[in-house]
mmCIF file of C-alpha atoms in Angstrom:
data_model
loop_
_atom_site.group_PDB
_atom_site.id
_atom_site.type_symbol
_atom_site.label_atom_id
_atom_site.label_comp_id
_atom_site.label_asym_id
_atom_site.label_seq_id
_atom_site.Cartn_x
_atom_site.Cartn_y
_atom_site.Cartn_z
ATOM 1 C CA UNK Y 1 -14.027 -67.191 70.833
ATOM 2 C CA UNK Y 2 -17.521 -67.516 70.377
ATOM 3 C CA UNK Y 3 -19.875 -64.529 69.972
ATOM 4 C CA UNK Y 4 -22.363 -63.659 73.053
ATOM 5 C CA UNK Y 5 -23.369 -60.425 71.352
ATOM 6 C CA UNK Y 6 -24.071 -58.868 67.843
ATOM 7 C CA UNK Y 7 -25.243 -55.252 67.223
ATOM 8 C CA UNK Y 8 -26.136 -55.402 63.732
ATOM 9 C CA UNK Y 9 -26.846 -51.419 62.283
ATOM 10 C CA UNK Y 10 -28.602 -50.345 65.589
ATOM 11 C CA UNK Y 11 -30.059 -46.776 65.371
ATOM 12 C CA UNK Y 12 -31.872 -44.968 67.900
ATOM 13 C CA UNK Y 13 -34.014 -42.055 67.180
ATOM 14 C CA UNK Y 14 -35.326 -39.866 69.703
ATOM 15 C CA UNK Y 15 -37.399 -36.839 69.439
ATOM 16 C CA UNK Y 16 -36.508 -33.691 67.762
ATOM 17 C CA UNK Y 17 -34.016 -35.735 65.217
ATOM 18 C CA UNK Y 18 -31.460 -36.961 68.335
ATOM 19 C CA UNK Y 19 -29.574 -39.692 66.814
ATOM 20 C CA UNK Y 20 -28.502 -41.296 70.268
ATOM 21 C CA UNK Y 21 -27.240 -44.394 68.440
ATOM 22 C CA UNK Y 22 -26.533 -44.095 65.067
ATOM 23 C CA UNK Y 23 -25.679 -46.919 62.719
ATOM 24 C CA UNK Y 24 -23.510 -48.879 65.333
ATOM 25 C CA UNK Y 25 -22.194 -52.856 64.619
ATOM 26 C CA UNK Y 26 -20.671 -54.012 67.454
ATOM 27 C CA UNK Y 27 -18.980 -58.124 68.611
ATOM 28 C CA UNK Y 28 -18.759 -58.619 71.942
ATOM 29 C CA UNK Y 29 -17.169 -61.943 72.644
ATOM 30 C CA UNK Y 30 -17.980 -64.418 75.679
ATOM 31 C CA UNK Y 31 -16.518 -63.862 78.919
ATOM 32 C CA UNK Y 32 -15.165 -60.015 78.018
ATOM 33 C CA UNK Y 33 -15.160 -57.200 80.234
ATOM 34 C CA UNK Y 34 -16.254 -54.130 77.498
ATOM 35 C CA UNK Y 35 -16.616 -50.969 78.446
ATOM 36 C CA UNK Y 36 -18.824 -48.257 76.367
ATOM 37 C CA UNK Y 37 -17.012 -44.808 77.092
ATOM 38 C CA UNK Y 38 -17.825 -41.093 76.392
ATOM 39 C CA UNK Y 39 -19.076 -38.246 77.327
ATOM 40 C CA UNK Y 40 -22.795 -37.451 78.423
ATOM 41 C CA UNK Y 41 -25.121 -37.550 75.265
ATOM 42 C CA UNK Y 42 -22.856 -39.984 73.399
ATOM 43 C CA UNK Y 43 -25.289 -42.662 73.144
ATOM 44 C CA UNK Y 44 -23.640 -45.219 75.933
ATOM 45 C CA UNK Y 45 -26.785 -45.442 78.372
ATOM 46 C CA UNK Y 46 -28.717 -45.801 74.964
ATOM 47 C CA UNK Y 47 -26.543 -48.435 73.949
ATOM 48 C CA UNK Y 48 -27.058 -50.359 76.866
ATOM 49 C CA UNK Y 49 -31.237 -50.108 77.371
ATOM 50 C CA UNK Y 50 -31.100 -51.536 73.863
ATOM 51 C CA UNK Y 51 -29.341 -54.722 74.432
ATOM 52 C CA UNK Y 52 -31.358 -54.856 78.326
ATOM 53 C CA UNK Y 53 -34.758 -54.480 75.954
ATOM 54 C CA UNK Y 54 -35.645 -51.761 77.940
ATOM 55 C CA UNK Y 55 -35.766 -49.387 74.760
ATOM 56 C CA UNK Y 56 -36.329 -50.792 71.127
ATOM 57 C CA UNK Y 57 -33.920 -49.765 68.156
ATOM 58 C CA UNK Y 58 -35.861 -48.075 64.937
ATOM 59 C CA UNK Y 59 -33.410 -49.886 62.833
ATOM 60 C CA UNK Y 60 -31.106 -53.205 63.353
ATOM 61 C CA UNK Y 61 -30.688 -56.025 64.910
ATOM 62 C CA UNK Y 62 -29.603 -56.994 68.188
ATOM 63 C CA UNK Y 63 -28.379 -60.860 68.775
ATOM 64 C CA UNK Y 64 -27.894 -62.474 72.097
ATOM 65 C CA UNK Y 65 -26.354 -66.006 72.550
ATOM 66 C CA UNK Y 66 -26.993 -67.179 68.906
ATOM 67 C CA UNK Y 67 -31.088 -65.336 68.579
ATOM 68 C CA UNK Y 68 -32.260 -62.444 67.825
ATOM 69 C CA UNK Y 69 -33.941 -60.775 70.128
ATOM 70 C CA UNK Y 70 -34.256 -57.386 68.621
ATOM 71 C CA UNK Y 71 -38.274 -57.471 69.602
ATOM 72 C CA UNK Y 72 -37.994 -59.571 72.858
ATOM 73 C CA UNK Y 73 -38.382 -58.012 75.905
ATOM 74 C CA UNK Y 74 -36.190 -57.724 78.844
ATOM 75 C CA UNK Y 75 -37.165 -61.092 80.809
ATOM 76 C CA UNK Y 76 -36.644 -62.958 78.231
ATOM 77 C CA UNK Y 77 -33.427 -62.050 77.286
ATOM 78 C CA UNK Y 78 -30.163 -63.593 79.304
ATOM 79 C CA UNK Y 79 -29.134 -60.616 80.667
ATOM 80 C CA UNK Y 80 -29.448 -58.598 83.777
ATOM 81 C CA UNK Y 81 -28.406 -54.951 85.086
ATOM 82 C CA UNK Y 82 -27.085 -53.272 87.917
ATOM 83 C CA UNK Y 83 -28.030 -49.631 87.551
ATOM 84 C CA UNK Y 84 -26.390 -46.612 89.435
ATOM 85 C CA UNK Y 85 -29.117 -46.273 92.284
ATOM 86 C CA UNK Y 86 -28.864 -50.228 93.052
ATOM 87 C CA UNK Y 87 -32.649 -50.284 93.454
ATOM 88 C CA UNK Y 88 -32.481 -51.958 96.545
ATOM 89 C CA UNK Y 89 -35.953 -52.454 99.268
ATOM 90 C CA UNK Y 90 -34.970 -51.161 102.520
ATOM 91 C CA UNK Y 91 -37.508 -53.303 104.207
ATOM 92 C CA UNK Y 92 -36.233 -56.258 103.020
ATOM 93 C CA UNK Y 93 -32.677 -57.922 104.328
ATOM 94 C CA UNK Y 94 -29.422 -58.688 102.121
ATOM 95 C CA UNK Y 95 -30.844 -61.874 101.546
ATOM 96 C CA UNK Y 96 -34.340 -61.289 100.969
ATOM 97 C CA UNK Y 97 -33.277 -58.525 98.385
ATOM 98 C CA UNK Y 98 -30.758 -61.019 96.540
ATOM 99 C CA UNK Y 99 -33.228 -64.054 96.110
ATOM 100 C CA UNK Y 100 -36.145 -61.712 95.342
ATOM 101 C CA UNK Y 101 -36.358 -62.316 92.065
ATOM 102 C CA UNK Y 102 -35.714 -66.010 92.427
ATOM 103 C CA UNK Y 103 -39.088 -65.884 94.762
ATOM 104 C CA UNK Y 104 -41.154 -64.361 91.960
ATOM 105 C CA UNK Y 105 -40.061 -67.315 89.609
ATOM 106 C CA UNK Y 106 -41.654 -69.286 92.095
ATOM 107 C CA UNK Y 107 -38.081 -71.097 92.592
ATOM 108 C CA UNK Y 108 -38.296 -73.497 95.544
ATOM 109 C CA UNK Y 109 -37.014 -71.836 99.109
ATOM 110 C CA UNK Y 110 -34.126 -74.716 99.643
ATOM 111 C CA UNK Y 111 -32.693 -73.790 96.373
ATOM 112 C CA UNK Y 112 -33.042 -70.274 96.569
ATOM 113 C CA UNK Y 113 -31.035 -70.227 100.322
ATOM 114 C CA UNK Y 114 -28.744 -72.458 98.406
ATOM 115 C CA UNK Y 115 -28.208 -69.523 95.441
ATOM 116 C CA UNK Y 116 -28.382 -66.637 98.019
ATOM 117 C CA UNK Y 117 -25.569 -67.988 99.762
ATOM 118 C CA UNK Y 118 -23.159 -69.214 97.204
ATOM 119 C CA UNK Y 119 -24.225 -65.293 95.285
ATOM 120 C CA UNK Y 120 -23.111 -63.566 98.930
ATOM 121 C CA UNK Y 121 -20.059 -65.501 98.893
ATOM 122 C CA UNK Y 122 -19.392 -64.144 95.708
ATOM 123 C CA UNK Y 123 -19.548 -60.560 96.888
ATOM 124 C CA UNK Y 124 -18.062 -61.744 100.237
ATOM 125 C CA UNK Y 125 -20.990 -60.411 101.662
ATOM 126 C CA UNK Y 126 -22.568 -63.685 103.463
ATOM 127 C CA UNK Y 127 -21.515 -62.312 106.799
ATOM 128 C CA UNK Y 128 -24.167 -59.688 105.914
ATOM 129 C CA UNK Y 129 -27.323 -61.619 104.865
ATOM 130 C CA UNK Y 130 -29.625 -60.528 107.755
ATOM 131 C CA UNK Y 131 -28.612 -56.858 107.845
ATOM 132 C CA UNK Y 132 -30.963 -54.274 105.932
ATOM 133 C CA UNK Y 133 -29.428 -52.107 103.398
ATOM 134 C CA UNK Y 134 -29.666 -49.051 105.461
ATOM 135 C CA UNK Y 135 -27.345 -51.118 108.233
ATOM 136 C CA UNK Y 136 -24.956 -51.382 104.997
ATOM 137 C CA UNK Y 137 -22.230 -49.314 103.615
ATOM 138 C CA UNK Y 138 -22.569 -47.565 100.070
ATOM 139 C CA UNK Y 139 -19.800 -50.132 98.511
ATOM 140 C CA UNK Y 140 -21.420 -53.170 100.529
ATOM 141 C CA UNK Y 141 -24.935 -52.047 98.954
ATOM 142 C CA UNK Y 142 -23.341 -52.407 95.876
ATOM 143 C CA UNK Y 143 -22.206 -55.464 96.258
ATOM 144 C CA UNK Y 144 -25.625 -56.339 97.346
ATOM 145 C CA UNK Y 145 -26.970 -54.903 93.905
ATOM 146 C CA UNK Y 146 -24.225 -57.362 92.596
ATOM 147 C CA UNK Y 147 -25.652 -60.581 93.780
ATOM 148 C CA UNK Y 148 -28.743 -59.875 92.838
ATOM 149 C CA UNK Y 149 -28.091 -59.737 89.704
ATOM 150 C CA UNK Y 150 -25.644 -62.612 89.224
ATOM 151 C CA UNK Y 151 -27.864 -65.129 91.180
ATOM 152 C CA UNK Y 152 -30.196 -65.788 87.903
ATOM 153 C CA UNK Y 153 -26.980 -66.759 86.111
ATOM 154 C CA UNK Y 154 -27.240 -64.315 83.073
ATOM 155 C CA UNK Y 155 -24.663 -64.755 80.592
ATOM 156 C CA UNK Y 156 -24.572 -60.898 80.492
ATOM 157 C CA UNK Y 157 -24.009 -58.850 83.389
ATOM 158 C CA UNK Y 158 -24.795 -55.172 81.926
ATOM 159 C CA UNK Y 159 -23.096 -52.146 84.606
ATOM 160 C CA UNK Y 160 -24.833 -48.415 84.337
ATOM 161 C CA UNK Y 161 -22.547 -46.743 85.572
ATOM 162 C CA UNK Y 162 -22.649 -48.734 89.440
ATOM 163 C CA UNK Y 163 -19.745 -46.693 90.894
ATOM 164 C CA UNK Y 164 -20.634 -43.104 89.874
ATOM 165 C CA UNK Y 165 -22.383 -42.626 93.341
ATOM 166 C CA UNK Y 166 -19.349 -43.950 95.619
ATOM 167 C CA UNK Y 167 -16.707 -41.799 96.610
ATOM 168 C CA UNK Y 168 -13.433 -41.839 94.977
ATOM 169 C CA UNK Y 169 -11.230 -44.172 97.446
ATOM 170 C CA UNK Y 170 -14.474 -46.406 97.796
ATOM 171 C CA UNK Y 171 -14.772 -46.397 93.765
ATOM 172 C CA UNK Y 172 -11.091 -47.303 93.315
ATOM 173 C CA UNK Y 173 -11.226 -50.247 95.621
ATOM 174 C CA UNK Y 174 -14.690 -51.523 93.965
ATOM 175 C CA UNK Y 175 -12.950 -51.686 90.601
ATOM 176 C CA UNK Y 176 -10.687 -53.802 91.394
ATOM 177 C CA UNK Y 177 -13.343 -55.545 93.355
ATOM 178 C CA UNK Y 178 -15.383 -55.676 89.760
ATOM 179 C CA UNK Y 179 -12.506 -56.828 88.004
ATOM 180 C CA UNK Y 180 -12.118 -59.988 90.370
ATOM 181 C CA UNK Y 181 -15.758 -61.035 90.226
ATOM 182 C CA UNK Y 182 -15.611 -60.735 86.384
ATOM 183 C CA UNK Y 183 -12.333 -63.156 86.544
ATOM 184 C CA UNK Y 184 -14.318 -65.674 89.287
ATOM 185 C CA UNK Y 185 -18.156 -65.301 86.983
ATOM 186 C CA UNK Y 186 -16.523 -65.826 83.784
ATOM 187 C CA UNK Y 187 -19.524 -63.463 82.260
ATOM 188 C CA UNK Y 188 -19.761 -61.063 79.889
ATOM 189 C CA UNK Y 189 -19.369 -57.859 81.342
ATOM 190 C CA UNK Y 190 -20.655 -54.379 79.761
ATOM 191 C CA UNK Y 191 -20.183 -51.541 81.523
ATOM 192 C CA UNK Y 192 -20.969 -48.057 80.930
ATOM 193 C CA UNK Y 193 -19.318 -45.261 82.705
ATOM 194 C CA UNK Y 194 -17.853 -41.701 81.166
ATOM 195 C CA UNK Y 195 -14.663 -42.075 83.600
ATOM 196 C CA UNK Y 196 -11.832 -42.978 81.528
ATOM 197 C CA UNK Y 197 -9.856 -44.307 84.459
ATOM 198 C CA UNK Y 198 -12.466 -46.510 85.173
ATOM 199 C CA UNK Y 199 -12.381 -48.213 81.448
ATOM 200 C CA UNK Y 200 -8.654 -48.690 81.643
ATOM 201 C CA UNK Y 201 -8.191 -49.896 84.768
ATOM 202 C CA UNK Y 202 -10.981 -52.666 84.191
ATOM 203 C CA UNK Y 203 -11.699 -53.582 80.786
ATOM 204 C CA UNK Y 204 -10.091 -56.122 78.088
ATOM 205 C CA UNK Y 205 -11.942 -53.638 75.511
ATOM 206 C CA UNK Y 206 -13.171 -49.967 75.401
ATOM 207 C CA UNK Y 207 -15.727 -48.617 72.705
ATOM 208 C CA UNK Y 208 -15.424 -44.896 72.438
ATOM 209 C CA UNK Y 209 -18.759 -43.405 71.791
ATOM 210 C CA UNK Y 210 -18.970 -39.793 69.956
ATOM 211 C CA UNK Y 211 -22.389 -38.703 68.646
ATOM 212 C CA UNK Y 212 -24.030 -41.915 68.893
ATOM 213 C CA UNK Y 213 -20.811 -43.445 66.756
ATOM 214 C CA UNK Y 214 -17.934 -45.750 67.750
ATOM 215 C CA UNK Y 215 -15.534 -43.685 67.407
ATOM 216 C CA UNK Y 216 -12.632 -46.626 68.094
ATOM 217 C CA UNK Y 217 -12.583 -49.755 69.695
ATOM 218 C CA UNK Y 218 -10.093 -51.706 70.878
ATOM 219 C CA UNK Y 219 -7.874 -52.665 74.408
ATOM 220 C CA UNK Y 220 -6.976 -49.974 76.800
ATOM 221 C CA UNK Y 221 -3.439 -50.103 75.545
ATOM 222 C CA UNK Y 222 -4.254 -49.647 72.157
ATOM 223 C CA UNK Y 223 -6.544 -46.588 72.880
ATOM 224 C CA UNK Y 224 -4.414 -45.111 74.966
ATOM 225 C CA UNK Y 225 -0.829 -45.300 72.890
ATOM 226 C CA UNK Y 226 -2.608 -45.780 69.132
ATOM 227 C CA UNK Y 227 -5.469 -43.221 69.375
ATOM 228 C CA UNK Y 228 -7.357 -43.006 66.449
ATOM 229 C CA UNK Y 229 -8.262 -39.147 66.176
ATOM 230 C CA UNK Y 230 -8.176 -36.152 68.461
ATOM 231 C CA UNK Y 231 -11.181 -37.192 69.882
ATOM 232 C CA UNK Y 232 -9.888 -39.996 71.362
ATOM 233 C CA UNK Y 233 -6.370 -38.996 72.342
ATOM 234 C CA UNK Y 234 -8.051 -36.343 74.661
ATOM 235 C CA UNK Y 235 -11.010 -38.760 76.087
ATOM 236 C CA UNK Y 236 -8.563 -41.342 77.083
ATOM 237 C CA UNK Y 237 -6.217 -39.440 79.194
ATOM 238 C CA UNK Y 238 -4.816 -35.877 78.429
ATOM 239 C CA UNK Y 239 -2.935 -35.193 75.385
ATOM 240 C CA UNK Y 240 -1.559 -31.654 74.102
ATOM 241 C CA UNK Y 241 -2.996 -30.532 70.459
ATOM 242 C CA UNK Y 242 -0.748 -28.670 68.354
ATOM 243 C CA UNK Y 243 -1.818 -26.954 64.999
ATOM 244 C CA UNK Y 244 1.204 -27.807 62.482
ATOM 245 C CA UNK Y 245 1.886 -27.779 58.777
ATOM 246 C CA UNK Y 246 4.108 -30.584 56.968
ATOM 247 C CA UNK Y 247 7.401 -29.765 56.016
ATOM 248 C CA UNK Y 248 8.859 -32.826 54.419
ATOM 249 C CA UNK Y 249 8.908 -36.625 54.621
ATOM 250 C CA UNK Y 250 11.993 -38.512 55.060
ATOM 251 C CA UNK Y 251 12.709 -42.112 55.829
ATOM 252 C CA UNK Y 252 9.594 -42.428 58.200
ATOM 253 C CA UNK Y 253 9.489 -39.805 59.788
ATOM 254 C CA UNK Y 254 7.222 -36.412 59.039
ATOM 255 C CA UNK Y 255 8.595 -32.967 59.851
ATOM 256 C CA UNK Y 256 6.318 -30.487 60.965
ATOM 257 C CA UNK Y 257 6.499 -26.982 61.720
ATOM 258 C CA UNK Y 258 4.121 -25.472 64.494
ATOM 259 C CA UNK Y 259 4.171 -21.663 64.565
ATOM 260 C CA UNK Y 260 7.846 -21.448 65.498
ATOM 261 C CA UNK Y 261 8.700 -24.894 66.148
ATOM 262 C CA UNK Y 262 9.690 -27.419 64.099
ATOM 263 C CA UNK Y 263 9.058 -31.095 65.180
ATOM 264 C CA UNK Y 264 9.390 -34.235 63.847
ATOM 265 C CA UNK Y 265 7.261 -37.137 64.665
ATOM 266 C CA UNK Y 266 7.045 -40.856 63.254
ATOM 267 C CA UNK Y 267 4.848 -41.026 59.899
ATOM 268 C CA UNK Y 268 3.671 -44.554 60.485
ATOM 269 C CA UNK Y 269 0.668 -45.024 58.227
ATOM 270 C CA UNK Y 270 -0.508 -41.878 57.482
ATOM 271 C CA UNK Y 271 -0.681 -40.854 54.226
ATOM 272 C CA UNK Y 272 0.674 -36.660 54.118
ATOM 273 C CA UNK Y 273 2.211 -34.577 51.522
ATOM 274 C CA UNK Y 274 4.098 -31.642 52.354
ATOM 275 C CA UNK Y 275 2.237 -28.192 52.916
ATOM 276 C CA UNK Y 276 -0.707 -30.477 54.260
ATOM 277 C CA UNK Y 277 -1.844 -29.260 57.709
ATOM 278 C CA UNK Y 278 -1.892 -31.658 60.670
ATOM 279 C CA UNK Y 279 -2.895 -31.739 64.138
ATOM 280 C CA UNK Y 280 0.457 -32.940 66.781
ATOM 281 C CA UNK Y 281 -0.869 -35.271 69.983
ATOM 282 C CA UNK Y 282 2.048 -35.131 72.679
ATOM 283 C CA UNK Y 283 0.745 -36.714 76.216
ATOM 284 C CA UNK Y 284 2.159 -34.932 79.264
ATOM 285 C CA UNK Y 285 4.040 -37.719 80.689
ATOM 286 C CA UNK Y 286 5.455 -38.243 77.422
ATOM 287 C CA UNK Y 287 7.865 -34.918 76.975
ATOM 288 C CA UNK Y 288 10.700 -33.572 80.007
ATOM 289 C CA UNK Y 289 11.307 -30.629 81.032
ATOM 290 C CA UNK Y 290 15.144 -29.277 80.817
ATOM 291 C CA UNK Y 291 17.280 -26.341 82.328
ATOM 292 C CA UNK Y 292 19.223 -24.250 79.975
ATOM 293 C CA UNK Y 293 22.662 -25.776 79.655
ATOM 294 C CA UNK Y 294 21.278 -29.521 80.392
ATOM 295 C CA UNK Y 295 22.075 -32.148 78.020
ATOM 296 C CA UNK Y 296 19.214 -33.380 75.790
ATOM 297 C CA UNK Y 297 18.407 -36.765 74.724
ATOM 298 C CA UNK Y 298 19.632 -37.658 71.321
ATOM 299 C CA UNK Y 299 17.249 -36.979 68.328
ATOM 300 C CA UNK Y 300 14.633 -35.433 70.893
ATOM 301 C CA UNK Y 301 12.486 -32.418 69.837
ATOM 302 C CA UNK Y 302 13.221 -29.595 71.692
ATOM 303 C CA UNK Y 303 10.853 -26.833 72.271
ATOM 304 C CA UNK Y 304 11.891 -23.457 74.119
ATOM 305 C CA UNK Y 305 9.090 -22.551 76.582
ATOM 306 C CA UNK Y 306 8.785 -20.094 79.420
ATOM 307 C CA UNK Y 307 6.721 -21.694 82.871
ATOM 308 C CA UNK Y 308 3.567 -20.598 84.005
ATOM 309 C CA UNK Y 309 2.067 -22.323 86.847
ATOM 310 C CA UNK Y 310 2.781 -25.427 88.477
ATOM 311 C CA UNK Y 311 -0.143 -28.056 89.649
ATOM 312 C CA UNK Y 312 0.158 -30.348 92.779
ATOM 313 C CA UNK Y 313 -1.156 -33.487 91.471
ATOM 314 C CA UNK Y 314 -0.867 -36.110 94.530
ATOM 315 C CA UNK Y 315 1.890 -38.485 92.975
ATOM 316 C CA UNK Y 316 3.087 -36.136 89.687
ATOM 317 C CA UNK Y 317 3.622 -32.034 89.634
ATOM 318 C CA UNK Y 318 1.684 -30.949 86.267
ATOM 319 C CA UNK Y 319 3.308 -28.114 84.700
ATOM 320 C CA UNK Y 320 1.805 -25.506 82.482
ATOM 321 C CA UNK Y 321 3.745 -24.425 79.931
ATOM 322 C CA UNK Y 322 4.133 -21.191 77.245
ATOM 323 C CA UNK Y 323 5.278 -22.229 73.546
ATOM 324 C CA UNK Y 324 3.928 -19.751 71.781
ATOM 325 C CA UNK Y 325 0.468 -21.355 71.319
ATOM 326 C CA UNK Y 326 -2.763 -20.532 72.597
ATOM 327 C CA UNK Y 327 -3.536 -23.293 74.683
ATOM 328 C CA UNK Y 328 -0.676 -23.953 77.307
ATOM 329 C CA UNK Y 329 1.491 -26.996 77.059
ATOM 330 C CA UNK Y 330 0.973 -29.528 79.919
ATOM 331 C CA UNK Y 331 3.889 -31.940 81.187
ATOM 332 C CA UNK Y 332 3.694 -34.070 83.847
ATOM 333 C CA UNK Y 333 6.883 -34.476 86.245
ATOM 334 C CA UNK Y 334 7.109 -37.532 89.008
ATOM 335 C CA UNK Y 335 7.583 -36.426 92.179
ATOM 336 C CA UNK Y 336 10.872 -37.862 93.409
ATOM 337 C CA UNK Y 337 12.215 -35.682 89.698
ATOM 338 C CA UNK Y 338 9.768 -32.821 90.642
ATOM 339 C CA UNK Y 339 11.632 -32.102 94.091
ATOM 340 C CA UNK Y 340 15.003 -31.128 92.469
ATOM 341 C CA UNK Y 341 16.652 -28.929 90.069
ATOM 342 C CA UNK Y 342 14.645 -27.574 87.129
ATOM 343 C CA UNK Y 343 11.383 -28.831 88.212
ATOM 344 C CA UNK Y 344 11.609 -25.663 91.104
ATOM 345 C CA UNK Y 345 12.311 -23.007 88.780
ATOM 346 C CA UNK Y 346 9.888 -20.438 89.301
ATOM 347 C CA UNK Y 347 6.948 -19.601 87.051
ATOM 348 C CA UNK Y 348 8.630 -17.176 84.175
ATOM 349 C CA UNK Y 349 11.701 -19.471 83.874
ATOM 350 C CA UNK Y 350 12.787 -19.954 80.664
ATOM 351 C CA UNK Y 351 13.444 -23.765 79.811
ATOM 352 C CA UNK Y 352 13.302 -26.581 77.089
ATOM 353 C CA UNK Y 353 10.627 -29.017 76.477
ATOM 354 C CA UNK Y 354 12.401 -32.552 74.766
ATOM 355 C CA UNK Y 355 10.270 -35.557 73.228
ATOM 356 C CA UNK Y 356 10.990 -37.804 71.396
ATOM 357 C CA UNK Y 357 9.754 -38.133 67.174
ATOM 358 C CA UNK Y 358 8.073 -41.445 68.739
ATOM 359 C CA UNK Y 359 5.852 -39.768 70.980
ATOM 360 C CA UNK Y 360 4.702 -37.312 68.620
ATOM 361 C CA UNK Y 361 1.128 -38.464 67.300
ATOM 362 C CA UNK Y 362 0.309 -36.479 64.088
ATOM 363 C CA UNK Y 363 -3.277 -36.794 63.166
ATOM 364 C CA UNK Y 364 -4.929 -35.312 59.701
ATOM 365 C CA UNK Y 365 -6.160 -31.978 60.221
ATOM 366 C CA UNK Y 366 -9.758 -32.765 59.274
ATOM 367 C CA UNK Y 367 -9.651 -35.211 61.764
ATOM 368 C CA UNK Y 368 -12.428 -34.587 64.576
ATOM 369 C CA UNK Y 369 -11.248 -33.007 67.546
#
């Protein structure tokens, strides 16, 4: 595939030594949907005003289509944005506030009804085109923001966080209305949001910011099953961290004991020696919960563990579990399981936690958290 953007060693400095973007080198390929994820002060927002040219890096480069336009500024670089307030002119209809930009370019008025038009039927908004945004909806303003910034034809759509004002039925249905117009545009998208479920559901890749540092890239599969550190297993989703200490390696597989338990877990690539201390990553959905007496699956870890509270999630019961640890253990029970049998034991119960060696993530110890 062929390259639309290159961040070459970008650093951003701001006042009082904040390293909002620190060192970052970063491909972003034609037509992909990216997302830059993390937390507030990661550097995302930063990330994104330096490839718009709205701020300018201290050091690096920043290539766009083939040039570098590192120094350029934002008009005459082929991008546009769609920030979170939509920026829209309330005196002005859908269609006046789509081709306005098109106007200032001094673009003839045939052509511009003719790009107005086809841009609203993008957003299946044409319907719309003499209504004023205060006559609109929040997701059909959105929308509106949306055509307005496709209509120039940027090879780079860039997203600040569009959905953050929506609420959450209205956000859910938008990004999967995102998603489509990405698969109809064929553009670049980059979008920057610090809701994980947002990046999975609508990206081919996620960049994990920490500290103005990728801390991994890659698809929302990869993140999500393959985590690269702590860090990331808790951003993307909900993981339980256990404090352990290697035991012994044996035909690829590491066993670890935490306080009183002793686990095993797969060793894929990492490099451990006994007595070296670890960190365990077990995601909630990823261990069951078992009665005293009830079978277990073969080779599973069990854990003995007393109940604490249960959590009504919508479609999954979250359970909070004591194993001896500081920080209760979280597993996550589907409803038509969580309406029977163990799942209704009442907080105190005594019961056994099984997962599998395949689901147990084992991370250095020094790894960030």
């Amino acid at each position: 595939m062929t390259k639309i953007i290159e961040l070459r060693n970008l650093s951003k400095v701001y006042a009082g030594d904040v390293r909002a973007v620190d060192g970052i080198s970063l491909d972003i390929e034609a037509g992909e949907f990216v997302t830059l994820l993390g937390p507030s002060g990661c550097g995302k927002t930063t990330m994104l005003r330096l490839i718009a040219g709205f701020e300018t890096p201290d050091t690096g480069e920043i290539i766009l289509n083939g040039k570098d336009v590192t120094d350029d500024p934002p008009y005459r670089r082929p991008v546009n944005t769609v920030f979170q307030d939509y920026a829209l002119f309330p005196h002005m209809t859908v269609a006046q506030n789509v081709g306005y930009g098109l106007r200032l370019a001094g673009m003839p008025r045939a052509e511009i009804r003719t790009r107005v038009a086809a841009a609203l039927r993008m957003v299946d908004l044409l319907a719309k085109e003499d209504s004023l945004p205060g006559q609109l909806s929040g997701g059909q303003r959105q929308r509106v923001a949306l055509a307005r910034a496709i209509i120039r034809e940027p090879k780079v759509l860039l997203l600040d966080e569009p959905l953050s004002a929506l609420d959450v039925k209205l956000r859910e249905a938008m990004q999967v209305e995102l998603k489509h117009l990405h698969q109809k545009l064929g553009i670049t998208f980059i979008l920057v949001t610090h809701d994980q479920k947002e990046a999975l559901v609508m990206s081919d890749r996620v960049v994990v910011l920490e500290h103005g540092r990728i801390a991994q890239s890659g698809t929302p599969g990869e993140l999500y099953d393959r985590p690269a550190s702590p860090y990331v297993a808790d951003f993307i989703g909900t993981s339980n961290l256990i404090p352990a200490t290697v035991n012994a390696l044996s035909g690829g597989e590491i066993e670890v004991q935490a306080g009183s338990h002793r686990l095993r877990a797969s060793a894929g690539s990492l490099r451990v020696a006994a007595g070296d201390k670890v960190l365990l990553s077990i995601r909630p959905e990823r261990a069951q919960m078992l009665a005293a007496g009830t079978p277990a699956p073969a080779q599973a870890n069990l854990l003995p563990a007393t109940i604490r509270e249960y959590l009504f999630h919508g479609n999954a019961m979250r359970v909070e579990l004591d194993i001896g640890q500081p920080e209760a253990f979280l597993l996550d029970l589907q409803l038509h399981s969580a309406l029977s049998g163990v799942e209704l034991a009442k907080p105190g119960s005594a019961v056994r936690i099984a997962v599998a060696p395949v689901n147990v993530t084992v991370f250095p110890a020094g790894a960030a958290a």
